[in-house]
mmCIF file of C-alpha atoms in Angstrom:
data_model
loop_
_atom_site.group_PDB
_atom_site.id
_atom_site.type_symbol
_atom_site.label_atom_id
_atom_site.label_comp_id
_atom_site.label_asym_id
_atom_site.label_seq_id
_atom_site.Cartn_x
_atom_site.Cartn_y
_atom_site.Cartn_z
ATOM 1 C CA MET A 1 -162.961 20.482 48.351
ATOM 2 C CA SER A 2 -164.104 24.453 48.251
ATOM 3 C CA GLY A 3 -167.664 26.234 48.499
ATOM 4 C CA ALA A 4 -170.730 25.355 49.501
ATOM 5 C CA GLY A 5 -170.795 22.093 48.030
ATOM 6 C CA PRO A 6 -173.356 21.383 44.952
ATOM 7 C CA SER A 7 -176.762 23.252 45.084
ATOM 8 C CA ASP A 8 -179.865 21.292 44.103
ATOM 9 C CA PHE A 9 -179.235 22.031 40.470
ATOM 10 C CA ASP A 10 -175.998 21.073 40.273
ATOM 11 C CA TRP A 11 -176.988 17.651 42.028
ATOM 12 C CA ALA A 12 -179.961 17.779 38.849
ATOM 13 C CA VAL A 13 -177.007 18.191 36.584
ATOM 14 C CA ARG A 14 -175.228 15.140 37.863
ATOM 15 C CA ALA A 15 -178.532 13.106 37.757
ATOM 16 C CA GLU A 16 -178.844 13.624 34.058
ATOM 17 C CA ILE A 17 -175.260 12.916 33.290
ATOM 18 C CA TYR A 18 -175.760 9.676 35.110
ATOM 19 C CA ARG A 19 -178.975 8.860 33.303
ATOM 20 C CA VAL A 20 -177.738 9.390 29.807
ATOM 21 C CA PHE A 21 -174.506 7.056 30.686
ATOM 22 C CA ALA A 22 -177.064 4.367 32.128
ATOM 23 C CA ASP A 23 -179.101 4.711 28.732
ATOM 24 C CA VAL A 24 -176.499 5.179 25.911
ATOM 25 C CA GLY A 25 -173.232 4.139 27.075
ATOM 26 C CA SER A 26 -171.876 8.030 26.597
ATOM 27 C CA SER A 27 -172.055 11.621 28.365
ATOM 28 C CA PRO A 28 -174.639 14.250 27.220
ATOM 29 C CA SER A 29 -172.738 16.796 25.935
ATOM 30 C CA PHE A 30 -173.171 20.570 27.961
ATOM 31 C CA GLU A 31 -175.587 21.637 24.678
ATOM 32 C CA GLN A 32 -177.498 18.570 25.640
ATOM 33 C CA LEU A 33 -177.307 18.878 29.593
ATOM 34 C CA SER A 34 -178.718 22.615 29.073
ATOM 35 C CA ALA A 35 -181.435 21.899 26.685
ATOM 36 C CA ALA A 36 -182.240 19.158 29.372
ATOM 37 C CA LEU A 37 -182.344 21.175 32.233
ATOM 38 C CA ASP A 38 -183.123 24.488 30.530
ATOM 39 C CA ALA A 39 -179.916 26.486 31.626
ATOM 40 C CA SER A 40 -177.075 28.074 29.650
ATOM 41 C CA VAL A 41 -174.364 26.338 28.564
ATOM 42 C CA ALA A 42 -172.132 28.368 30.826
ATOM 43 C CA ARG A 43 -174.422 27.172 33.711
ATOM 44 C CA ILE A 44 -174.049 23.759 32.589
ATOM 45 C CA GLY A 45 -169.914 24.387 32.751
ATOM 46 C CA GLU A 46 -170.381 25.843 36.153
ATOM 47 C CA SER A 47 -172.011 22.663 37.692
ATOM 48 C CA VAL A 48 -169.521 20.156 36.287
ATOM 49 C CA ALA A 49 -166.824 22.782 37.829
ATOM 50 C CA VAL A 50 -168.653 22.224 41.268
ATOM 51 C CA LEU A 51 -168.817 18.526 40.836
ATOM 52 C CA TYR A 52 -165.712 18.150 40.008
ATOM 53 C CA GLU A 53 -164.678 19.744 43.577
ATOM 54 C CA ALA A 54 -167.232 17.280 45.173
ATOM 55 C CA HIS A 55 -165.341 14.146 43.769
ATOM 56 C CA GLU A 56 -168.657 13.557 41.820
ATOM 57 C CA ILE A 57 -167.797 14.336 37.511
ATOM 58 C CA ALA A 58 -164.619 14.889 36.087
ATOM 59 C CA PRO A 59 -164.766 17.625 33.329
ATOM 60 C CA LEU A 60 -162.172 17.037 30.398
ATOM 61 C CA PRO A 61 -159.249 18.914 30.460
ATOM 62 C CA ASP A 62 -160.158 21.876 28.541
ATOM 63 C CA GLY A 63 -163.377 22.223 30.128
ATOM 64 C CA SER A 64 -165.331 21.546 27.054
ATOM 65 C CA GLY A 65 -167.431 18.521 28.027
ATOM 66 C CA VAL A 66 -167.977 15.614 30.785
ATOM 67 C CA TRP A 67 -164.514 12.913 30.927
ATOM 68 C CA MET A 68 -165.849 11.006 33.783
ATOM 69 C CA ALA A 69 -168.840 9.960 35.753
ATOM 70 C CA ASN A 70 -167.488 7.114 37.473
ATOM 71 C CA PRO A 71 -167.647 4.456 36.391
ATOM 72 C CA PHE A 72 -168.374 5.936 33.199
ATOM 73 C CA ALA A 73 -166.181 6.872 30.706
ATOM 74 C CA ALA A 74 -166.880 9.370 27.998
ATOM 75 C CA THR A 75 -163.852 8.608 25.569
ATOM 76 C CA GLU A 76 -162.495 5.427 24.943
ATOM 77 C CA THR A 77 -160.350 3.602 27.452
ATOM 78 C CA GLU A 78 -158.899 0.346 27.768
ATOM 79 C CA TYR A 79 -161.479 -0.769 29.634
ATOM 80 C CA PRO A 80 -164.513 -1.318 26.791
ATOM 81 C CA VAL A 81 -167.552 -2.868 28.974
ATOM 82 C CA GLU A 82 -169.793 -4.977 26.711
ATOM 83 C CA THR A 83 -173.450 -5.000 28.058
ATOM 84 C CA PRO A 84 -176.418 -6.553 27.026
ATOM 85 C CA THR A 85 -177.517 -3.679 25.034
ATOM 86 C CA MET A 86 -174.271 -1.282 24.393
ATOM 87 C CA THR A 87 -170.707 -1.034 24.903
ATOM 88 C CA VAL A 88 -169.660 1.560 27.565
ATOM 89 C CA TYR A 89 -166.032 2.790 28.594
ATOM 90 C CA ALA A 90 -164.761 2.216 31.920
ATOM 91 C CA ASN A 91 -162.260 4.389 33.519
ATOM 92 C CA CYS A 92 -160.238 1.611 35.039
ATOM 93 C CA ALA A 93 -160.108 -2.437 35.849
ATOM 94 C CA TRP A 94 -162.260 -0.831 39.259
ATOM 95 C CA ASP A 95 -164.568 0.625 37.095
ATOM 96 C CA ALA A 96 -164.967 -2.162 34.403
ATOM 97 C CA LEU A 97 -166.521 -4.069 37.092
ATOM 98 C CA GLY A 98 -168.632 -1.293 38.278
ATOM 99 C CA VAL A 99 -170.265 -0.812 35.582
ATOM 100 C CA PRO A 100 -172.453 -3.928 35.529
ATOM 101 C CA ALA A 101 -172.618 -2.847 39.363
ATOM 102 C CA ILE A 102 -174.150 0.267 38.993
ATOM 103 C CA LEU A 103 -176.399 -0.634 35.800
ATOM 104 C CA GLY A 104 -177.480 -4.406 37.093
ATOM 105 C CA THR A 105 -176.595 -5.747 34.108
ATOM 106 C CA ASP A 106 -173.976 -8.408 33.001
ATOM 107 C CA GLY A 107 -170.775 -6.678 31.308
ATOM 108 C CA TRP A 108 -167.465 -8.323 29.790
ATOM 109 C CA THR A 109 -164.555 -6.266 29.433
ATOM 110 C CA ARG A 110 -161.849 -7.724 27.212
ATOM 111 C CA THR A 111 -158.475 -5.790 27.581
ATOM 112 C CA ARG A 112 -154.852 -6.332 28.287
ATOM 113 C CA CYS A 113 -152.894 -6.198 31.268
ATOM 114 C CA GLN A 114 -151.385 -2.351 31.403
ATOM 115 C CA GLU A 115 -147.916 -4.089 32.892
ATOM 116 C CA SER A 116 -147.096 -7.394 31.303
ATOM 117 C CA HIS A 117 -149.845 -6.586 28.022
ATOM 118 C CA VAL A 118 -151.197 -10.003 28.163
ATOM 119 C CA PRO A 119 -154.829 -9.734 26.929
ATOM 120 C CA MET A 120 -157.018 -10.395 29.837
ATOM 121 C CA GLU A 121 -161.145 -10.477 30.184
ATOM 122 C CA PHE A 122 -163.255 -10.416 32.835
ATOM 123 C CA GLY A 123 -166.550 -9.566 33.971
ATOM 124 C CA VAL A 124 -170.095 -10.620 34.601
ATOM 125 C CA ARG A 125 -172.130 -13.180 32.558
ATOM 126 C CA ASP A 126 -175.617 -14.397 33.623
ATOM 127 C CA GLY A 127 -175.380 -12.414 37.078
ATOM 128 C CA ARG A 128 -171.986 -14.299 37.624
ATOM 129 C CA LEU A 129 -168.398 -12.662 38.614
ATOM 130 C CA GLU A 130 -166.177 -14.963 35.590
ATOM 131 C CA GLY A 131 -162.849 -14.256 34.203
ATOM 132 C CA ASP A 132 -158.797 -14.871 34.044
ATOM 133 C CA ASP A 133 -157.654 -15.772 37.029
ATOM 134 C CA SER A 134 -155.879 -12.601 37.294
ATOM 135 C CA VAL A 135 -155.308 -9.834 40.088
ATOM 136 C CA ILE A 136 -155.879 -5.638 39.928
ATOM 137 C CA HIS A 137 -152.938 -3.657 40.745
ATOM 138 C CA LEU A 138 -153.770 0.013 42.197
ATOM 139 C CA VAL A 139 -151.328 2.529 42.143
ATOM 140 C CA THR A 140 -153.491 5.363 43.916
ATOM 141 C CA PRO A 141 -154.986 4.943 46.922
ATOM 142 C CA PRO A 142 -158.395 5.872 47.163
ATOM 143 C CA ARG A 143 -158.079 8.740 49.405
ATOM 144 C CA ASP A 144 -155.775 10.328 46.557
ATOM 145 C CA ALA A 145 -158.256 9.338 43.786
ATOM 146 C CA TRP A 146 -159.078 12.717 42.748
ATOM 147 C CA LEU A 147 -156.035 14.486 43.188
ATOM 148 C CA ASP A 148 -155.291 13.201 39.347
ATOM 149 C CA ILE A 149 -158.270 11.389 38.258
ATOM 150 C CA GLY A 150 -157.324 10.726 35.247
ATOM 151 C CA PHE A 151 -154.293 9.030 36.271
ATOM 152 C CA THR A 152 -156.034 7.117 38.919
ATOM 153 C CA MET B 1 -144.947 -6.230 38.157
ATOM 154 C CA ASP B 2 -141.161 -5.389 39.852
ATOM 155 C CA ALA B 3 -140.147 -4.697 36.162
ATOM 156 C CA TRP B 4 -143.435 -2.575 35.522
ATOM 157 C CA LEU B 5 -143.028 -0.710 38.812
ATOM 158 C CA GLU B 6 -139.014 -0.138 38.458
ATOM 159 C CA ARG B 7 -139.692 0.873 34.603
ATOM 160 C CA THR B 8 -142.379 3.645 35.629
ATOM 161 C CA GLY B 9 -141.022 4.590 38.662
ATOM 162 C CA HIS B 10 -144.617 4.222 40.494
ATOM 163 C CA LYS B 11 -144.953 2.457 44.293
ATOM 164 C CA ARG B 12 -146.000 -0.732 45.145
ATOM 165 C CA GLY B 13 -149.809 -0.433 45.899
ATOM 166 C CA ALA B 14 -151.966 -3.063 46.471
ATOM 167 C CA THR B 15 -153.229 -5.567 44.487
ATOM 168 C CA ILE B 16 -156.834 -7.281 44.839
ATOM 169 C CA ASP B 17 -158.568 -10.463 43.287
ATOM 170 C CA LEU B 18 -161.354 -9.987 40.668
ATOM 171 C CA ALA B 19 -164.080 -11.476 43.611
ATOM 172 C CA GLN B 20 -162.897 -8.820 46.230
ATOM 173 C CA MET B 21 -163.066 -6.016 43.270
ATOM 174 C CA TRP B 22 -166.706 -7.354 42.645
ATOM 175 C CA ALA B 23 -167.509 -7.718 46.211
ATOM 176 C CA LEU B 24 -166.212 -4.190 46.277
ATOM 177 C CA VAL B 25 -168.237 -2.307 43.883
ATOM 178 C CA GLN B 26 -171.724 -3.682 44.376
ATOM 179 C CA PRO B 27 -172.247 -1.169 47.111
ATOM 180 C CA TRP B 28 -170.015 1.258 45.915
ATOM 181 C CA TYR B 29 -171.943 1.528 42.895
ATOM 182 C CA ALA B 30 -175.381 0.543 43.937
ATOM 183 C CA ASP B 31 -177.237 3.673 44.793
ATOM 184 C CA ARG B 32 -175.491 6.133 42.166
ATOM 185 C CA LEU B 33 -178.160 5.961 39.820
ATOM 186 C CA ALA B 34 -180.368 7.365 41.935
ATOM 187 C CA PRO B 35 -181.460 10.968 41.868
ATOM 188 C CA GLU B 36 -181.923 11.425 44.804
ATOM 189 C CA TRP B 37 -177.804 10.830 45.432
ATOM 190 C CA ARG B 38 -176.064 13.346 47.276
ATOM 191 C CA GLY B 39 -172.378 11.761 47.712
ATOM 192 C CA ARG B 40 -170.747 9.602 50.143
ATOM 193 C CA SER B 41 -169.289 10.656 53.268
ATOM 194 C CA ALA B 42 -165.862 8.914 53.854
ATOM 195 C CA GLN B 43 -166.671 7.655 56.539
ATOM 196 C CA GLU B 44 -169.447 5.489 54.426
ATOM 197 C CA ALA B 45 -167.125 4.807 51.848
ATOM 198 C CA GLN B 46 -164.252 3.643 55.517
ATOM 199 C CA ALA B 47 -167.238 1.100 56.280
ATOM 200 C CA ILE B 48 -167.776 -0.366 52.522
ATOM 201 C CA MET B 49 -164.237 -0.563 52.183
ATOM 202 C CA ASP B 50 -163.994 -2.444 55.589
ATOM 203 C CA ASP B 51 -166.889 -4.728 54.988
ATOM 204 C CA VAL B 52 -165.633 -6.562 52.457
ATOM 205 C CA GLY B 53 -161.940 -6.782 53.800
ATOM 206 C CA LEU B 54 -159.885 -3.926 52.492
ATOM 207 C CA THR B 55 -158.309 -2.848 55.384
ATOM 208 C CA GLY B 56 -154.670 -1.870 56.049
ATOM 209 C CA GLU B 57 -153.188 1.949 55.190
ATOM 210 C CA PHE B 58 -153.715 1.569 51.300
ATOM 211 C CA TRP B 59 -157.366 1.513 52.029
ATOM 212 C CA ARG B 60 -157.335 3.975 54.947
ATOM 213 C CA LEU B 61 -159.955 6.774 53.783
ATOM 214 C CA VAL B 62 -160.303 8.527 57.128
#
């Protein structure tokens, strides 16, 4: 991490990104963030860059928008989470359970084992954890997660 | 898993069952929607992992 860390405005950008993800299951665009926070698109991009350094928000590889706000993914992934009101994409198996945790709702994921390709499903129903008798294999130690957040 | 590790060249990481993952993600994500969120220190994150029994080098943040 470099610099002085996120400013109050940067944190406000982060809060708006999470608010929209939680409301509709997808990320706001930079243009929508610009309108919501009365700032230029360029300023939003600068904030997202700072939030990336702070390990809070990952921008798309081309810098044009938000990619990840853990546990939420802005693009389709192998981990769609069906909540009572929407389908949200999670970044990984960890985050597939993170979605019901952060939203405080049920959330069910139908996916496949990334190693054997066997279908698997798990999640929270009626507030209870349910699912296949499976284990999650984490390749990257959490301390290294942001070295290559896309792979993680 | 061994075949996958050999095919991809990845090193074996850590395995965790769904119950333990659920125990982890609840405190991990509990307060992240709050507008006043200002990040979490490595020590605070470590305490969450320790509390749910995730110990050992793989889970070591600090």
